[in-house]
Amino acid sequence: MIRINLDVMMAKRRMSLNELSDKVGITLANLSILKNNKAKAIRFSTLDAICRALDCRVEDILEYTEED
Amino acid sequence: MLKIPKRYSLRLSLVISAVFFALCILGAIFLPHITNTLISLKERFPEGGASAVLALAYAILAVAAAADVLVFVLLLRVRKRLVFTDGSIALVRGISWCCILLGALFGVLGYYFLVSFTLAFAAVFLGICLRVVKNVLEEGAEIKSENDLTV
């Protein structure tokens, strides 16, 4: 499965969910869905905006694990 | 073709469903009289069949009323925009089983009134159609959940 390590990156950058939501331009509710690994899909544009806001690479946020 | 605006269409469906339920209650009151009239129209009728026909008729009415209640609840959910949800799918599944059960009951009634087989066929066919609608709704709910959880 694909895991989202958004909380790890946010902690590294010391950025709150509200701040990231403002910078990325998506709602707090959607960002929570993403952070809690509840999302079924992510748009390239969202991924692009998150990477830009957190100054990181895609693999810092997305991680593949074998468990379901 | 007559096209009723969406808002009024839903209201009309609710009214029709409520009227049908009222007809079921009326039917329950007059059912003994109706079955007696039907039996008297037949030249030969099996001995002791009258009570069986009455019991079957009440069972059919009860299942039809139950299906109508499910339809009414489903319409209320449609009004609340809760179409592609597990609850609505369960309701359509319930209505479909009610139709199939009605088909079975009409089939048994066919022993006394041959024409009931036509109604049994129609009810089972409607039940099958509703199962297809249920499958379509399930797919729709899956697509909706994917859409809702796309960030």
PDB file of N, CA and C in Angstrom, chain A residues 26 38-43 46, chain B residues 142 145-151:
ATOM      1  N   ILE A  26      -5.768  23.881  -0.487  1.00  0.00           N
ATOM      2  CA  ILE A  26      -6.856  22.890  -0.361  1.00  0.00           C
ATOM      3  C   ILE A  26      -7.445  23.003   1.049  1.00  0.00           C
ATOM      4  N   LYS A  38      -6.471   8.419   4.520  1.00  0.00           N
ATOM      5  CA  LYS A  38      -7.830   8.017   4.143  1.00  0.00           C
ATOM      6  C   LYS A  38      -8.089   8.279   2.644  1.00  0.00           C
ATOM      7  N   ALA A  39      -7.199   9.040   2.017  1.00  0.00           N
ATOM      8  CA  ALA A  39      -7.398   9.418   0.612  1.00  0.00           C
ATOM      9  C   ALA A  39      -7.257   8.208  -0.305  1.00  0.00           C
ATOM     10  N   LYS A  40      -8.076   8.183  -1.367  1.00  0.00           N
ATOM     11  CA  LYS A  40      -7.983   7.091  -2.341  1.00  0.00           C
ATOM     12  C   LYS A  40      -7.144   7.496  -3.538  1.00  0.00           C
ATOM     13  N   ALA A  41      -7.006   8.806  -3.755  1.00  0.00           N
ATOM     14  CA  ALA A  41      -6.202   9.300  -4.879  1.00  0.00           C
ATOM     15  C   ALA A  41      -5.732  10.712  -4.573  1.00  0.00           C
ATOM     16  N   ILE A  42      -4.640  11.095  -5.245  1.00  0.00           N
ATOM     17  CA  ILE A  42      -4.124  12.456  -5.070  1.00  0.00           C
ATOM     18  C   ILE A  42      -3.816  13.042  -6.442  1.00  0.00           C
ATOM     19  N   ARG A  43      -4.233  14.277  -6.649  1.00  0.00           N
ATOM     20  CA  ARG A  43      -3.975  14.917  -7.944  1.00  0.00           C
ATOM     21  C   ARG A  43      -2.500  15.335  -8.016  1.00  0.00           C
ATOM     22  N   THR A  46      -1.991  18.754  -6.607  1.00  0.00           N
ATOM     23  CA  THR A  46      -1.937  18.819  -5.132  1.00  0.00           C
ATOM     24  C   THR A  46      -0.557  18.401  -4.641  1.00  0.00           C
TER      25      THR A  46
ATOM     26  N   GLU B 142     -19.235   3.474  -5.250  1.00  0.00           N
ATOM     27  CA  GLU B 142     -17.781   3.258  -5.262  1.00  0.00           C
ATOM     28  C   GLU B 142     -17.083   4.437  -5.954  1.00  0.00           C
ATOM     29  N   SER B 145     -17.267   7.504  -3.756  1.00  0.00           N
ATOM     30  CA  SER B 145     -16.331   7.490  -2.626  1.00  0.00           C
ATOM     31  C   SER B 145     -14.915   7.797  -3.112  1.00  0.00           C
ATOM     32  N   GLU B 146     -14.573   7.296  -4.308  1.00  0.00           N
ATOM     33  CA  GLU B 146     -13.248   7.611  -4.867  1.00  0.00           C
ATOM     34  C   GLU B 146     -13.132   9.098  -5.164  1.00  0.00           C
ATOM     35  N   ASN B 147     -14.223   9.641  -5.722  1.00  0.00           N
ATOM     36  CA  ASN B 147     -14.237  11.058  -6.066  1.00  0.00           C
ATOM     37  C   ASN B 147     -14.148  11.922  -4.813  1.00  0.00           C
ATOM     38  N   ASP B 148     -14.892  11.516  -3.773  1.00  0.00           N
ATOM     39  CA  ASP B 148     -14.887  12.284  -2.519  1.00  0.00           C
ATOM     40  C   ASP B 148     -13.533  12.228  -1.831  1.00  0.00           C
ATOM     41  N   LEU B 149     -12.838  11.091  -2.007  1.00  0.00           N
ATOM     42  CA  LEU B 149     -11.555  10.926  -1.313  1.00  0.00           C
ATOM     43  C   LEU B 149     -10.358  11.182  -2.227  1.00  0.00           C
ATOM     44  N   THR B 150     -10.613  11.931  -3.307  1.00  0.00           N
ATOM     45  CA  THR B 150      -9.499  12.378  -4.148  1.00  0.00           C
ATOM     46  C   THR B 150      -9.139  13.796  -3.734  1.00  0.00           C
ATOM     47  N   VAL B 151      -7.888  13.955  -3.315  1.00  0.00           N
ATOM     48  CA  VAL B 151      -7.461  15.260  -2.783  1.00  0.00           C
ATOM     49  C   VAL B 151      -6.657  16.014  -3.818  1.00  0.00           C
TER      50      VAL B 151
END
